[in-house]
Short mmCIF file of N, CA and C in Angstrom, two decimals:
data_model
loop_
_atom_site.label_atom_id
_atom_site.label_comp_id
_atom_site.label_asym_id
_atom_site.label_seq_id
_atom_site.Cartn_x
_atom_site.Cartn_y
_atom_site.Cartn_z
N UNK A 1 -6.67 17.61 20.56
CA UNK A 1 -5.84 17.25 19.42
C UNK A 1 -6.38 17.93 18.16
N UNK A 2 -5.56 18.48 17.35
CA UNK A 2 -5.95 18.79 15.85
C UNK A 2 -6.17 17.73 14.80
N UNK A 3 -7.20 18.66 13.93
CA UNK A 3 -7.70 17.01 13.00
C UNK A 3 -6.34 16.24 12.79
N UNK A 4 -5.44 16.98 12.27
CA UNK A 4 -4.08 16.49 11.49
C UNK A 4 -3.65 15.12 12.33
N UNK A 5 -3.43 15.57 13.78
CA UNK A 5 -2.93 14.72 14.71
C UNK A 5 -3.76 13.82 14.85
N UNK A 6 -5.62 13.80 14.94
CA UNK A 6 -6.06 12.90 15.06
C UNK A 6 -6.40 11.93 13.88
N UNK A 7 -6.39 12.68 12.47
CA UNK A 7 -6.38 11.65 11.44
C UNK A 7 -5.14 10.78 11.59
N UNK A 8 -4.54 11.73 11.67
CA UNK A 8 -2.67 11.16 11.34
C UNK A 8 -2.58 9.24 12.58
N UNK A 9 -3.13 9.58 13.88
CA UNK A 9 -2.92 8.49 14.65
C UNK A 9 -4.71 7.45 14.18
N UNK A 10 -5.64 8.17 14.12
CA UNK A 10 -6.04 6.94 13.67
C UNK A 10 -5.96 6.11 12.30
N UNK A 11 -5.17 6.99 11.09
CA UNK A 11 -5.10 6.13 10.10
C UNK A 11 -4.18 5.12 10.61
N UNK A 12 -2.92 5.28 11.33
CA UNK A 12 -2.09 4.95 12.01
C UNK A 12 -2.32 2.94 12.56
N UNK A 13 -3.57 3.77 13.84
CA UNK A 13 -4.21 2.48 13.73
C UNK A 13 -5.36 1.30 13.71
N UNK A 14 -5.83 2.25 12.49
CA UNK A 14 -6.60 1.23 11.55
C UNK A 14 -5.64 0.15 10.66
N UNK A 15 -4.91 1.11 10.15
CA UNK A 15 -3.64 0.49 9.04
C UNK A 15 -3.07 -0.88 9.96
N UNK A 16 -2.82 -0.48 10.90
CA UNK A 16 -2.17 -1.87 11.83
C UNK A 16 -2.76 -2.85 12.28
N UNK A 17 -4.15 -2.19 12.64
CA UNK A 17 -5.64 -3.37 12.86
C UNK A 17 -5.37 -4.06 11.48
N UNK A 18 -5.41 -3.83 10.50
CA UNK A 18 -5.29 -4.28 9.40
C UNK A 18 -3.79 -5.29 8.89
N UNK A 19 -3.24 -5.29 9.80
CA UNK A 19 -1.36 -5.57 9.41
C UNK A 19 -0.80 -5.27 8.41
N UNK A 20 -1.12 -4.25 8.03
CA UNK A 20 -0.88 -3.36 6.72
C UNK A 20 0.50 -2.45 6.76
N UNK A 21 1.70 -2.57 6.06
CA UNK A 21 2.97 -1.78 6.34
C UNK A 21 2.62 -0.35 5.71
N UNK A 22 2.83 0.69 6.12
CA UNK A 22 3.11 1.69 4.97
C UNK A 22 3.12 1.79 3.59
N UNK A 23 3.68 0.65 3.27
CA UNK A 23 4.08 0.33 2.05
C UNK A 23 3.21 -0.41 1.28
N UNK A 24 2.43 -1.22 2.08
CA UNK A 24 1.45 -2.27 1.57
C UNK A 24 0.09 -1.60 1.09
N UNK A 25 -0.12 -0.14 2.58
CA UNK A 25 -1.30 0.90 2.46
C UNK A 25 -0.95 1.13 1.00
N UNK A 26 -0.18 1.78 0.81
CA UNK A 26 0.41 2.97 -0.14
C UNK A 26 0.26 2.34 -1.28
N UNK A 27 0.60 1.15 -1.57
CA UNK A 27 0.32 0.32 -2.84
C UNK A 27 -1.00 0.10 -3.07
N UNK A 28 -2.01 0.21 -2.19
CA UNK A 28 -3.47 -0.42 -2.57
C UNK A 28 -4.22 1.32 -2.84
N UNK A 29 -3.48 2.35 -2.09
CA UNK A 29 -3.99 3.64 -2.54
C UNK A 29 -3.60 4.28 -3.55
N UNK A 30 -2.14 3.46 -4.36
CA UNK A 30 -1.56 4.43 -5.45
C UNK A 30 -0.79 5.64 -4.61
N UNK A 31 -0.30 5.20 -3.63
CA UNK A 31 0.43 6.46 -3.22
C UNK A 31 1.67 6.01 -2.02
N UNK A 32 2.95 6.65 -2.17
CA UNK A 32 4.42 6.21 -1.97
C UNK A 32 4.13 5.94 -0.67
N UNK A 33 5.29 5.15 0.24
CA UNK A 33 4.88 4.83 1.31
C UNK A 33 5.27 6.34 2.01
N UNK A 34 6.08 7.15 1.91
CA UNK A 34 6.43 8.50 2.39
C UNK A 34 5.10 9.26 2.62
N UNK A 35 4.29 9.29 1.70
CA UNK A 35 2.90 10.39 2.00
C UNK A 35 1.89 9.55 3.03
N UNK A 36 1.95 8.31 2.79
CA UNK A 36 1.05 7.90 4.41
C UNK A 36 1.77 7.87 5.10
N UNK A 37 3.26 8.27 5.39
CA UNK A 37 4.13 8.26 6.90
C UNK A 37 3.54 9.87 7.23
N UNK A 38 3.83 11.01 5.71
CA UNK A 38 3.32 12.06 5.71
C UNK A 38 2.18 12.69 6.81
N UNK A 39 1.04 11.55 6.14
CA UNK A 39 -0.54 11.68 6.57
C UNK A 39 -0.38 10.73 8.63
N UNK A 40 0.36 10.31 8.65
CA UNK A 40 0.13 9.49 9.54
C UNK A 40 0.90 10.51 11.19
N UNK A 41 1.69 11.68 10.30
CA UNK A 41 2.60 12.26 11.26
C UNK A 41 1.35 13.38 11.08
N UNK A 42 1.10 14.14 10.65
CA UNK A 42 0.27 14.80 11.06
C UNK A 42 0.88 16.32 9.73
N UNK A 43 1.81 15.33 9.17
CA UNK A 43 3.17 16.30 8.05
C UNK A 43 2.03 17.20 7.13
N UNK A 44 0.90 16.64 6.42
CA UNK A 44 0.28 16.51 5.10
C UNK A 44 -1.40 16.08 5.76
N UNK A 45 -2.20 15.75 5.39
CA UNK A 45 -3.81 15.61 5.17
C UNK A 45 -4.07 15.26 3.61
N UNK A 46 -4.72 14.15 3.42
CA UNK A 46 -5.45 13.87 2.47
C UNK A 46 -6.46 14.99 1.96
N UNK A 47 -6.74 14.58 0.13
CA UNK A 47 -7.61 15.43 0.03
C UNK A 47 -8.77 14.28 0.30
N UNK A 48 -10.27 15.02 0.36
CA UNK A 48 -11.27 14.20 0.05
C UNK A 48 -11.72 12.73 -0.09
N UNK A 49 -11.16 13.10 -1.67
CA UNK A 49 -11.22 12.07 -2.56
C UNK A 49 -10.13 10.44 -1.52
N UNK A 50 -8.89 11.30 -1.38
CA UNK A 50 -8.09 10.30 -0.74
C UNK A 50 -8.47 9.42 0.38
N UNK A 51 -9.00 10.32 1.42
CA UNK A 51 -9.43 10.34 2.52
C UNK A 51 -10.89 8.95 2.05
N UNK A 52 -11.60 9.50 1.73
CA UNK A 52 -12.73 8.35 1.47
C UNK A 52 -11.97 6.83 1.18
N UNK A 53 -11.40 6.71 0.08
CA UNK A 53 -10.72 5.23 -0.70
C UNK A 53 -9.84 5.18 0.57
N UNK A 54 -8.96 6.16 1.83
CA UNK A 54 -8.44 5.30 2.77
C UNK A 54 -9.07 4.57 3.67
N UNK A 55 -10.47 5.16 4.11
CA UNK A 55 -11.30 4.48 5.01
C UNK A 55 -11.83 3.25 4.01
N UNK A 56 -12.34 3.37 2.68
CA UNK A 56 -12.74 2.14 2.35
C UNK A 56 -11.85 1.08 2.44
N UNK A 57 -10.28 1.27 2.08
CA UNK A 57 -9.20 0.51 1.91
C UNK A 57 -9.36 -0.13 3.13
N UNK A 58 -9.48 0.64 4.21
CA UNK A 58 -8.97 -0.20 5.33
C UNK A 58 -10.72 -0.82 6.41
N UNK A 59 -11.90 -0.82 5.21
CA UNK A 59 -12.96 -0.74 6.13
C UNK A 59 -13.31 -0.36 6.86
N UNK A 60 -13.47 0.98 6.90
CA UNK A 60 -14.05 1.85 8.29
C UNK A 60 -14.49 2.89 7.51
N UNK A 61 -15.38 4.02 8.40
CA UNK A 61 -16.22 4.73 7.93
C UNK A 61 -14.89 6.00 8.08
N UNK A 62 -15.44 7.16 6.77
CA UNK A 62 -14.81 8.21 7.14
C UNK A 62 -14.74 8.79 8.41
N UNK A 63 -16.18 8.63 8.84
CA UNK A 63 -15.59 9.31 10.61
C UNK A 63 -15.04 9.05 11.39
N UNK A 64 -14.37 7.61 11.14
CA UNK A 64 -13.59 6.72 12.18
C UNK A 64 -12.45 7.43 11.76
N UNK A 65 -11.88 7.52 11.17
CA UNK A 65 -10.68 7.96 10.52
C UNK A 65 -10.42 9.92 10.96
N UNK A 66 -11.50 10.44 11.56
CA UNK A 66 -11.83 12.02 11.48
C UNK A 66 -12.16 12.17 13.53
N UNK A 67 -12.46 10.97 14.12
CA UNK A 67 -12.73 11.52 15.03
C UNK A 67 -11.89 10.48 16.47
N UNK A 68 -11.17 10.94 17.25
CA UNK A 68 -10.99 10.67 18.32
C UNK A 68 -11.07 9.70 19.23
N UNK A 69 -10.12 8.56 19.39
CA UNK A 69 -11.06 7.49 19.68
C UNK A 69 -10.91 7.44 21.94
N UNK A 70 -11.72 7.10 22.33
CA UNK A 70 -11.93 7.30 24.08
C UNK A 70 -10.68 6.35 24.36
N UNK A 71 -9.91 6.49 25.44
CA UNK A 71 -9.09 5.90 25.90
C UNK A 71 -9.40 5.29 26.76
#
């Protein structure tokens, strides 16, 4: 999988571990619910900065969010 695809499905589901809508993410990051559907399809990538405050938002480490999880 490419990062895109694998950020995109685990922000996906962390956000849901969390019961967090799109919309609910997007409000606690300052950002529309469209750009985390964006980030979540694999459409767009966070910068940095984003990327860090999403893993804090949702408690997990940046690498959870960056790497692959075993099936």
């Amino acid at each position: 999988m490419e990062v895109d695809e694998v950020f995109g499905a685990q922000l996906r589901y962390f956000r849901k571990k969390q019961k967090l809508s799109q919309l609910e993410l997007g409000r606690l990051v300052n950002k529309p619910q469209t750009t985390i559907s964006d980030w979540e399809t694999g459409k767009l990538l966070p910068d940095i900065n984003e990327a860090v405050k999403l893993a804090a938002t949702l408690g997990v480490k940046l690498t959870d969010l960056l790497e692959e999880q075993a099936s």
